[in-house]
Amino acid sequence: MSLPVRSLPVIQNWDCHSCSDCCRTYHVRVTPEEQQRIIQQNWDDSVLGGRPAFIWEPAIGSERLNHTADGACVFLGPDQRCRIHARFGPEAKPAACRIYPFTLAAVGDHWRAGLRYACPSAAENRGRPLSDHAAEVAVYADLVEQESPGAAAKEPPPPLHPGQNLPWEDILRFADTVDDLLADPRVPFGLRIRRVLTFAQLAKPMRSAALAGGVRPILKVLAAAAIEETPTDPATLSPPGWVGRMLFRQAAMVYARKDNGPDAGVGRTGKLTRFWAAWQFATGRGTIPRLHRAIPERTTFAQAETPWGELDSESTQFLTRYYRVKVQSLQFCGRPHFGTTFWMGLDCLMLTFPVVMWLNRVLTATVLPSTPRASSLATLIRAVRMADDHFGYNTVLGTARQLRAVRILAERGELARLAAWYSR
Ligand code: SF4
């Protein structure tokens, strides 16, 4: 019997609104069984835009669903709905298409379901509450368990640090403490992120012997200390240093990039262009390469540094929902996040905050700096969707090089300085 799925306590709604964004953006890998099943459905190539249903994708070492010349999955019909789904029902589709945008993390004796905010309906909170999807998510959990029977129940908790192992209930208490700090409605969202970073800074040196007597009282003390010690005014923190800025821009470049689908960057591809884009991000001067179609033309790196004050309450609520979903669904560490430790995964998630704020400024750059409060909820949602498209999925972010960069940012206190700088 498969593990039960537990709903998230945070309010999150979703329903598919058939925008077809995922069908145009992602290359869906198919297993040999899925490929065989679709072949037996006897699709005529003429229905599929004259293209074969599958194509070999060297980058993933697997067959994947083919796309038409305009970039859409060959099975996307003119009504923006999946032809396989329409003709044979949802069970006939590849598992990846069925499960998206849900995420599943095996957490001890249950699954935790989350959502990818790359999907516009998830980001915009449109549809029924997640709890209404419990039955279908349980089916998805079954599908995942069938791939590797028994593995979910044996999934080990992510260590705090390499080799520092705690039971699942303690790891979840750490996550709950982070969630509580993110949920505090009395303070600006940037301060909440910095409190989480202070909490991490205080808790990281604690060794297993100190935690042996039970983590609950220690976490309470550390959370109170984090609230007490984190400066409330971001202006009191010194600006990010040279190393911090450079490593930040390298991460921002990964999050700002889109290679497939309708949002693919508009610059020419090729080694030289990529090298030039990397050079521009390294120096942080001149115009920002349009690695994603949403980046306005002629936006400069300098424009993205313009201060614009605190976020309004709608934007704060949106960011609260996003980060709480990521934390509560344990999408930031362990198997869902390149197998990272709890602390490394948390630092990676915290780095997305300045990245999102940077992207938010870039996307509104056409009206900056003349309009200091140019941010809108729609732009912020776009920025989060861009970042969430990569978080936990773009393998570049899971490389040793990138994780080392995040470690340097955390150890030098640059994560907190970046969060403060882009909260101005
Ligand atoms: S991106 Fe989301 S809303 Fe749009 S088709 Fe995919 S699952 Fe549905």
CSV table of C-alpha atoms and ligand atoms in Angstrom, one decimal:
chain,number,residue,atom,x,y,z
A,1,MET,CA,0.0,0.0,0.0
A,2,SER,CA,1.3,3.4,-0.9
A,3,LEU,CA,2.0,6.2,1.7
A,4,PRO,CA,-0.8,8.7,2.3
A,5,VAL,CA,-0.6,12.2,0.9
A,6,ARG,CA,-0.8,15.1,3.4
A,7,SER,CA,-2.2,18.5,2.4
A,8,LEU,CA,-0.3,21.7,3.0
A,9,PRO,CA,-1.5,23.9,5.9
A,10,VAL,CA,-0.9,27.0,3.7
A,11,ILE,CA,-3.8,28.2,1.6
A,12,GLN,CA,-3.0,27.3,-2.0
A,13,ASN,CA,-5.5,26.8,-4.9
A,14,TRP,CA,-5.0,25.3,-8.3
A,15,ASP,CA,-6.8,24.0,-11.3
A,16,CYS,CA,-5.5,23.5,-14.8
A,17,HIS,CA,-6.8,26.4,-17.0
A,18,SER,CA,-5.5,24.9,-20.2
A,19,CYS,CA,-3.2,27.8,-20.9
A,20,SER,CA,-0.8,25.2,-22.6
A,21,ASP,CA,2.3,26.9,-21.2
A,22,CYS,CA,3.7,23.6,-20.0
A,23,CYS,CA,2.9,21.8,-23.3
A,24,ARG,CA,4.9,24.5,-25.1
A,25,THR,CA,7.7,24.9,-22.6
A,26,TYR,CA,8.9,21.5,-21.5
A,27,HIS,CA,10.4,18.5,-23.3
A,28,VAL,CA,8.7,15.5,-21.8
A,29,ARG,CA,10.8,12.4,-21.4
A,30,VAL,CA,8.9,9.1,-21.9
A,31,THR,CA,9.6,5.7,-20.5
A,32,PRO,CA,9.7,2.7,-22.9
A,33,GLU,CA,6.3,1.6,-21.5
A,34,GLU,CA,4.8,5.0,-22.1
A,35,GLN,CA,6.2,5.1,-25.6
A,36,GLN,CA,4.7,1.7,-26.3
A,37,ARG,CA,1.4,2.7,-24.9
A,38,ILE,CA,1.2,5.8,-27.1
A,39,ILE,CA,2.4,3.9,-30.2
A,40,GLN,CA,-0.6,1.5,-29.6
A,41,GLN,CA,-2.9,4.5,-29.7
A,42,ASN,CA,-2.2,4.5,-33.5
A,43,TRP,CA,-1.7,8.2,-34.0
A,44,ASP,CA,-1.5,9.4,-37.6
A,45,ASP,CA,1.5,11.6,-38.3
A,46,SER,CA,-0.7,14.0,-40.2
A,47,VAL,CA,-2.7,14.7,-37.0
A,48,LEU,CA,0.7,15.5,-35.3
A,49,GLY,CA,1.7,18.2,-37.7
A,50,GLY,CA,3.5,15.7,-40.0
A,51,ARG,CA,6.0,14.9,-37.3
A,52,PRO,CA,6.8,11.6,-35.5
A,53,ALA,CA,5.5,11.4,-32.0
A,54,PHE,CA,8.9,10.9,-30.4
A,55,ILE,CA,12.4,12.2,-30.8
A,56,TRP,CA,15.7,11.1,-29.3
A,57,GLU,CA,17.0,13.7,-26.9
A,58,PRO,CA,20.7,13.4,-26.3
A,59,ALA,CA,20.7,15.9,-23.5
A,60,ILE,CA,18.6,13.5,-21.3
A,61,GLY,CA,19.6,10.3,-23.0
A,62,SER,CA,16.0,9.3,-23.6
A,63,GLU,CA,13.1,9.5,-26.1
A,64,ARG,CA,10.8,12.5,-25.5
A,65,LEU,CA,7.5,13.8,-26.9
A,66,ASN,CA,8.2,15.7,-30.2
A,67,HIS,CA,7.3,19.3,-30.7
A,68,THR,CA,5.9,21.0,-33.8
A,69,ALA,CA,7.7,23.8,-35.7
A,70,ASP,CA,5.9,26.4,-33.5
A,71,GLY,CA,7.3,24.8,-30.4
A,72,ALA,CA,4.2,23.1,-29.0
A,73,CYS,CA,4.0,19.4,-28.1
A,74,VAL,CA,2.8,17.4,-31.1
A,75,PHE,CA,-0.2,16.2,-29.1
A,76,LEU,CA,-1.4,19.7,-28.3
A,77,GLY,CA,-4.7,20.2,-30.2
A,78,PRO,CA,-6.0,23.4,-31.7
A,79,ASP,CA,-8.3,23.8,-28.6
A,80,GLN,CA,-5.1,24.0,-26.4
A,81,ARG,CA,-5.9,20.6,-24.9
A,82,CYS,CA,-4.0,17.4,-25.0
A,83,ARG,CA,-5.1,15.0,-27.8
A,84,ILE,CA,-4.2,11.9,-25.8
A,85,HIS,CA,-6.2,13.1,-22.8
A,86,ALA,CA,-9.1,14.1,-25.0
A,87,ARG,CA,-9.3,10.7,-26.8
A,88,PHE,CA,-8.1,8.2,-24.2
A,89,GLY,CA,-8.4,9.9,-20.8
A,90,PRO,CA,-5.7,11.2,-18.4
A,91,GLU,CA,-4.3,7.7,-17.6
A,92,ALA,CA,-3.1,7.4,-21.2
A,93,LYS,CA,-0.7,10.3,-20.9
A,94,PRO,CA,2.9,10.1,-19.8
A,95,ALA,CA,3.2,10.3,-16.0
A,96,ALA,CA,5.2,13.6,-16.1
A,97,CYS,CA,2.3,15.3,-18.0
A,98,ARG,CA,-0.3,14.0,-15.5
A,99,ILE,CA,1.6,15.0,-12.3
A,100,TYR,CA,2.7,18.5,-13.4
A,101,PRO,CA,2.5,21.0,-11.7
A,102,PHE,CA,2.3,18.9,-8.5
A,103,THR,CA,5.5,17.9,-6.7
A,104,LEU,CA,5.8,15.0,-4.3
A,105,ALA,CA,8.3,14.5,-1.5
A,106,ALA,CA,8.3,11.3,0.5
A,107,VAL,CA,8.6,12.5,4.1
A,108,GLY,CA,8.8,9.5,6.5
A,109,ASP,CA,5.4,8.0,6.8
A,110,HIS,CA,3.6,10.3,4.2
A,111,TRP,CA,3.9,12.2,1.0
A,112,ARG,CA,3.9,16.0,0.9
A,113,ALA,CA,2.4,17.5,-2.2
A,114,GLY,CA,3.5,20.9,-3.4
A,115,LEU,CA,3.1,22.9,-6.6
A,116,ARG,CA,5.5,24.4,-9.2
A,117,TYR,CA,4.8,28.1,-9.6
A,118,ALA,CA,6.2,27.9,-13.1
A,119,CYS,CA,2.5,27.0,-13.8
A,120,PRO,CA,0.6,30.3,-14.1
A,121,SER,CA,-2.5,28.9,-12.4
A,122,ALA,CA,-0.5,27.8,-9.3
A,123,ALA,CA,1.3,31.2,-9.1
A,124,GLU,CA,-2.0,33.1,-9.4
A,125,ASN,CA,-3.7,30.8,-6.9
A,126,ARG,CA,-6.5,30.1,-9.3
A,127,GLY,CA,-8.8,27.1,-8.8
A,128,ARG,CA,-9.9,24.8,-6.1
A,129,PRO,CA,-8.0,24.4,-2.8
A,130,LEU,CA,-5.2,21.8,-2.9
A,131,SER,CA,-7.2,19.6,-0.5
A,132,ASP,CA,-9.9,19.1,-3.2
A,133,HIS,CA,-7.2,17.5,-5.3
A,134,ALA,CA,-6.3,14.9,-2.6
A,135,ALA,CA,-7.7,11.9,-4.6
A,136,GLU,CA,-5.9,12.7,-7.8
A,137,VAL,CA,-2.6,13.5,-6.0
A,138,ALA,CA,-2.9,10.1,-4.2
A,139,VAL,CA,-3.1,8.5,-7.7
A,140,TYR,CA,0.1,10.4,-8.7
A,141,ALA,CA,1.8,9.2,-5.5
A,142,ASP,CA,0.9,5.6,-6.5
A,143,LEU,CA,2.4,6.2,-10.0
A,144,VAL,CA,5.6,7.4,-8.4
A,145,GLU,CA,5.7,4.4,-6.0
A,146,GLN,CA,5.1,1.9,-8.8
A,147,GLU,CA,8.4,3.1,-10.4
A,148,SER,CA,10.3,2.0,-7.4
A,149,PRO,CA,8.2,0.0,-5.0
A,150,GLY,CA,8.9,0.5,-1.3
A,151,ALA,CA,11.5,3.3,-1.9
A,152,ALA,CA,9.3,6.1,-0.6
A,153,ALA,CA,8.8,4.6,2.8
A,154,LYS,CA,12.6,4.1,3.1
A,155,GLU,CA,13.5,7.6,1.9
A,156,PRO,CA,16.1,8.9,4.4
A,157,PRO,CA,15.6,12.4,5.8
A,158,PRO,CA,18.1,14.9,4.3
A,159,PRO,CA,21.0,15.5,6.8
A,160,LEU,CA,21.4,18.9,8.3
A,161,HIS,CA,25.0,18.9,7.2
A,162,PRO,CA,26.8,16.0,5.4
A,163,GLY,CA,26.8,13.2,8.0
A,164,GLN,CA,24.6,15.0,10.6
A,165,ASN,CA,21.5,12.8,10.5
A,166,LEU,CA,18.3,13.4,12.4
A,167,PRO,CA,15.0,11.5,12.3
A,168,TRP,CA,12.3,12.8,10.0
A,169,GLU,CA,10.3,14.4,12.9
A,170,ASP,CA,13.2,16.6,13.9
A,171,ILE,CA,13.9,17.6,10.3
A,172,LEU,CA,10.3,18.6,10.0
A,173,ARG,CA,10.6,20.7,13.2
A,174,PHE,CA,13.4,22.6,11.6
A,175,ALA,CA,11.2,23.2,8.5
A,176,ASP,CA,8.3,24.2,10.7
A,177,THR,CA,10.5,26.8,12.5
A,178,VAL,CA,11.5,28.3,9.1
A,179,ASP,CA,7.9,28.3,8.1
A,180,ASP,CA,6.9,30.2,11.2
A,181,LEU,CA,9.5,32.8,10.6
A,182,LEU,CA,8.3,33.2,7.0
A,183,ALA,CA,4.7,33.5,8.1
A,184,ASP,CA,5.0,36.4,10.5
A,185,PRO,CA,2.5,39.0,9.1
A,186,ARG,CA,3.8,41.8,11.3
A,187,VAL,CA,7.1,42.4,9.4
A,188,PRO,CA,8.1,43.1,5.8
A,189,PHE,CA,8.9,40.0,3.8
A,190,GLY,CA,12.5,40.9,3.3
A,191,LEU,CA,13.0,41.0,7.0
A,192,ARG,CA,11.4,37.5,7.3
A,193,ILE,CA,13.9,36.1,4.8
A,194,ARG,CA,16.8,37.7,6.8
A,195,ARG,CA,15.4,36.2,10.0
A,196,VAL,CA,15.5,32.8,8.4
A,197,LEU,CA,19.1,33.4,7.4
A,198,THR,CA,20.0,34.5,11.0
A,199,PHE,CA,18.3,31.4,12.3
A,200,ALA,CA,20.3,29.2,9.9
A,201,GLN,CA,23.5,31.0,10.9
A,202,LEU,CA,22.8,30.4,14.6
A,203,ALA,CA,21.6,26.8,14.1
A,204,LYS,CA,24.2,25.5,11.6
A,205,PRO,CA,27.1,25.2,14.2
A,206,MET,CA,25.0,23.0,16.5
A,207,ARG,CA,26.3,19.5,16.5
A,208,SER,CA,24.3,16.3,17.1
A,209,ALA,CA,25.3,16.0,20.8
A,210,ALA,CA,23.8,19.4,21.5
A,211,LEU,CA,20.5,18.4,19.8
A,212,ALA,CA,20.3,15.0,21.5
A,213,GLY,CA,18.1,16.2,24.3
A,214,GLY,CA,15.3,17.2,21.8
A,215,VAL,CA,15.3,19.9,19.2
A,216,ARG,CA,12.0,21.6,20.0
A,217,PRO,CA,13.2,23.8,22.9
A,218,ILE,CA,16.4,24.6,21.1
A,219,LEU,CA,14.6,25.7,18.0
A,220,LYS,CA,12.3,27.9,20.0
A,221,VAL,CA,15.3,29.7,21.5
A,222,LEU,CA,17.1,30.0,18.2
A,223,ALA,CA,14.0,31.4,16.5
A,224,ALA,CA,13.6,34.0,19.3
A,225,ALA,CA,17.3,34.9,19.0
A,226,ALA,CA,17.0,35.2,15.2
A,227,ILE,CA,14.1,37.6,15.6
A,228,GLU,CA,16.0,39.6,18.3
A,229,GLU,CA,19.3,39.7,16.4
A,230,THR,CA,18.2,40.5,12.8
A,231,PRO,CA,18.4,44.2,12.1
A,232,THR,CA,14.9,45.5,11.2
A,233,ASP,CA,16.2,48.2,8.9
A,234,PRO,CA,17.8,46.8,5.8
A,235,ALA,CA,19.7,50.0,5.3
A,236,THR,CA,21.8,49.2,8.4
A,237,LEU,CA,23.4,46.3,6.5
A,238,SER,CA,26.4,47.1,4.3
A,239,PRO,CA,25.8,46.6,0.6
A,240,PRO,CA,26.8,43.2,-0.9
A,241,GLY,CA,30.5,43.0,-1.6
A,242,TRP,CA,32.3,42.4,-4.9
A,243,VAL,CA,32.4,38.6,-4.5
A,244,GLY,CA,28.8,38.6,-3.4
A,245,ARG,CA,27.6,40.6,-6.4
A,246,MET,CA,29.6,38.5,-8.8
A,247,LEU,CA,28.3,35.2,-7.5
A,248,PHE,CA,24.8,36.6,-7.3
A,249,ARG,CA,24.8,37.7,-11.0
A,250,GLN,CA,26.1,34.2,-12.0
A,251,ALA,CA,23.1,32.7,-10.2
A,252,ALA,CA,20.7,35.4,-11.6
A,253,MET,CA,21.9,34.5,-15.1
A,254,VAL,CA,20.8,30.9,-14.7
A,255,TYR,CA,17.4,31.9,-13.3
A,256,ALA,CA,17.0,34.6,-16.1
A,257,ARG,CA,17.5,32.1,-18.9
A,258,LYS,CA,15.0,30.3,-21.0
A,259,ASP,CA,16.0,28.0,-23.8
A,260,ASN,CA,12.6,26.4,-24.9
A,261,GLY,CA,9.1,27.4,-25.5
A,262,PRO,CA,7.4,30.8,-26.1
A,263,ASP,CA,9.6,32.6,-23.5
A,264,ALA,CA,12.9,31.4,-25.0
A,265,GLY,CA,15.5,34.2,-25.1
A,266,VAL,CA,15.5,36.3,-28.2
A,267,GLY,CA,19.3,36.6,-28.6
A,268,ARG,CA,21.0,34.4,-31.2
A,269,THR,CA,22.3,31.1,-29.9
A,270,GLY,CA,25.8,29.8,-30.3
A,271,LYS,CA,28.9,29.5,-28.2
A,272,LEU,CA,30.1,33.0,-28.9
A,273,THR,CA,26.8,34.6,-27.9
A,274,ARG,CA,26.6,32.5,-24.7
A,275,PHE,CA,30.2,33.5,-23.9
A,276,TRP,CA,29.3,37.2,-24.4
A,277,ALA,CA,26.2,36.9,-22.2
A,278,ALA,CA,28.3,35.2,-19.5
A,279,TRP,CA,30.8,38.0,-19.7
A,280,GLN,CA,28.2,40.7,-19.4
A,281,PHE,CA,26.7,39.0,-16.3
A,282,ALA,CA,30.2,38.6,-14.9
A,283,THR,CA,31.0,42.3,-15.3
A,284,GLY,CA,27.5,43.6,-14.5
A,285,ARG,CA,27.9,46.4,-16.9
A,286,GLY,CA,25.8,47.6,-19.9
A,287,THR,CA,22.6,46.0,-21.1
A,288,ILE,CA,21.2,42.8,-19.7
A,289,PRO,CA,21.3,40.0,-22.4
A,290,ARG,CA,17.7,39.0,-23.3
A,291,LEU,CA,18.1,35.4,-22.2
A,292,HIS,CA,14.4,35.3,-21.6
A,293,ARG,CA,11.8,36.9,-23.8
A,294,ALA,CA,10.2,38.8,-20.9
A,295,ILE,CA,13.4,40.8,-20.3
A,296,PRO,CA,12.7,44.2,-21.9
A,297,GLU,CA,15.0,45.5,-24.6
A,298,ARG,CA,17.9,47.7,-23.6
A,299,THR,CA,17.5,47.1,-19.8
A,300,THR,CA,20.7,47.9,-18.1
A,301,PHE,CA,22.3,46.2,-15.0
A,302,ALA,CA,22.3,49.6,-13.4
A,303,GLN,CA,18.5,49.9,-13.6
A,304,ALA,CA,18.1,46.7,-11.7
A,305,GLU,CA,19.9,48.2,-8.7
A,306,THR,CA,17.4,51.1,-8.3
A,307,PRO,CA,15.8,51.1,-4.9
A,308,TRP,CA,12.0,51.3,-4.8
A,309,GLY,CA,10.8,50.8,-1.2
A,310,GLU,CA,8.7,48.1,0.5
A,311,LEU,CA,6.4,45.7,-1.3
A,312,ASP,CA,2.7,46.3,-1.0
A,313,SER,CA,0.5,43.9,1.0
A,314,GLU,CA,-0.7,41.9,-2.1
A,315,SER,CA,2.9,41.2,-3.2
A,316,THR,CA,3.9,40.3,0.4
A,317,GLN,CA,1.0,37.8,0.6
A,318,PHE,CA,2.0,36.3,-2.7
A,319,LEU,CA,5.7,35.8,-1.7
A,320,THR,CA,4.6,34.4,1.7
A,321,ARG,CA,2.5,31.8,-0.1
A,322,TYR,CA,5.2,30.9,-2.5
A,323,TYR,CA,8.0,30.4,0.1
A,324,ARG,CA,5.7,28.6,2.6
A,325,VAL,CA,4.6,26.2,-0.1
A,326,LYS,CA,8.3,25.5,-0.9
A,327,VAL,CA,9.2,24.9,2.7
A,328,GLN,CA,6.1,23.0,3.8
A,329,SER,CA,6.3,20.7,0.8
A,330,LEU,CA,10.0,20.0,1.5
A,331,GLN,CA,10.9,20.9,-2.1
A,332,PHE,CA,14.1,22.7,-1.1
A,333,CYS,CA,16.3,19.8,0.2
A,334,GLY,CA,16.9,16.1,-0.2
A,335,ARG,CA,15.7,14.2,-3.3
A,336,PRO,CA,13.5,17.0,-4.7
A,337,HIS,CA,16.4,19.4,-4.7
A,338,PHE,CA,19.5,17.6,-6.1
A,339,GLY,CA,20.0,15.6,-2.9
A,340,THR,CA,21.2,18.6,-1.0
A,341,THR,CA,21.4,18.8,2.8
A,342,PHE,CA,18.8,20.7,4.8
A,343,TRP,CA,21.0,23.8,5.3
A,344,MET,CA,22.4,23.9,1.7
A,345,GLY,CA,18.9,23.5,0.3
A,346,LEU,CA,17.6,26.3,2.5
A,347,ASP,CA,20.4,28.6,1.5
A,348,CYS,CA,19.6,27.9,-2.2
A,349,LEU,CA,16.0,28.7,-1.5
A,350,MET,CA,16.9,31.9,0.3
A,351,LEU,CA,19.1,33.0,-2.6
A,352,THR,CA,16.0,32.9,-4.9
A,353,PHE,CA,14.6,35.9,-2.9
A,354,PRO,CA,17.1,38.5,-4.1
A,355,VAL,CA,17.0,36.8,-7.5
A,356,VAL,CA,13.2,37.2,-7.7
A,357,MET,CA,13.5,40.9,-6.5
A,358,TRP,CA,16.2,41.5,-9.1
A,359,LEU,CA,14.1,39.9,-11.9
A,360,ASN,CA,11.2,41.9,-10.7
A,361,ARG,CA,13.1,45.1,-11.2
A,362,VAL,CA,14.5,43.9,-14.6
A,363,LEU,CA,10.9,43.2,-15.8
A,364,THR,CA,9.7,46.6,-14.9
A,365,ALA,CA,12.8,48.4,-16.1
A,366,THR,CA,11.1,50.2,-18.9
A,367,VAL,CA,9.5,52.5,-16.4
A,368,LEU,CA,12.4,52.7,-13.9
A,369,PRO,CA,13.8,54.8,-12.5
A,370,SER,CA,11.3,57.6,-13.2
A,371,THR,CA,8.6,55.7,-11.3
A,372,PRO,CA,10.0,54.5,-8.0
A,373,ARG,CA,7.0,52.2,-7.2
A,374,ALA,CA,6.8,50.5,-10.5
A,375,SER,CA,6.3,47.0,-9.1
A,376,SER,CA,3.0,45.3,-9.7
A,377,LEU,CA,1.8,41.9,-8.5
A,378,ALA,CA,1.7,40.7,-12.1
A,379,THR,CA,5.3,41.4,-12.6
A,380,LEU,CA,6.3,39.9,-9.3
A,381,ILE,CA,4.3,36.7,-10.2
A,382,ARG,CA,6.2,36.6,-13.6
A,383,ALA,CA,9.5,36.9,-11.7
A,384,VAL,CA,8.7,34.1,-9.4
A,385,ARG,CA,7.5,31.9,-12.3
A,386,MET,CA,10.8,32.5,-14.0
A,387,ALA,CA,12.8,31.5,-10.9
A,388,ASP,CA,10.6,28.6,-10.0
A,389,ASP,CA,10.9,27.2,-13.5
A,390,HIS,CA,14.6,26.4,-12.5
A,391,PHE,CA,14.5,25.9,-8.8
A,392,GLY,CA,15.1,22.2,-8.1
A,393,TYR,CA,14.9,21.3,-11.9
A,394,ASN,CA,17.7,23.1,-13.7
A,395,THR,CA,20.7,20.7,-13.1
A,396,VAL,CA,23.1,23.6,-13.4
A,397,LEU,CA,21.8,24.8,-10.0
A,398,GLY,CA,22.7,21.4,-8.5
A,399,THR,CA,26.3,21.3,-9.8
A,400,ALA,CA,29.2,21.3,-7.2
A,401,ARG,CA,30.3,24.7,-8.6
A,402,GLN,CA,26.9,26.3,-8.1
A,403,LEU,CA,26.5,24.8,-4.6
A,404,ARG,CA,30.0,26.0,-3.7
A,405,ALA,CA,29.0,29.5,-4.8
A,406,VAL,CA,25.9,29.4,-2.5
A,407,ARG,CA,28.0,28.2,0.4
A,408,ILE,CA,30.4,31.1,-0.1
A,409,LEU,CA,27.5,33.5,-0.2
A,410,ALA,CA,26.1,32.1,3.0
A,411,GLU,CA,29.4,31.9,4.9
A,412,ARG,CA,30.3,35.5,4.1
A,413,GLY,CA,26.9,36.8,5.1
A,414,GLU,CA,26.3,37.9,1.5
A,415,LEU,CA,22.9,36.2,1.4
A,416,ALA,CA,21.6,38.5,4.1
A,417,ARG,CA,23.2,41.5,2.4
A,418,LEU,CA,21.7,40.6,-0.9
A,419,ALA,CA,18.2,40.1,0.6
A,420,ALA,CA,18.5,43.5,2.3
A,421,TRP,CA,19.9,45.2,-0.8
A,422,TYR,CA,17.1,44.0,-3.1
A,423,SER,CA,14.4,44.8,-0.4
A,424,ARG,CA,15.2,48.5,-0.5
B,1,SF4,S1,0.8,25.5,-17.3
B,1,SF4,FE1,-0.6,24.9,-15.6
B,1,SF4,S2,-2.6,25.8,-16.2
B,1,SF4,FE2,-1.3,25.8,-18.1
B,1,SF4,S3,-1.8,23.9,-19.2
B,1,SF4,FE3,0.0,23.4,-17.8
B,1,SF4,S4,-0.9,22.7,-15.9
B,1,SF4,FE4,-2.6,23.7,-17.0
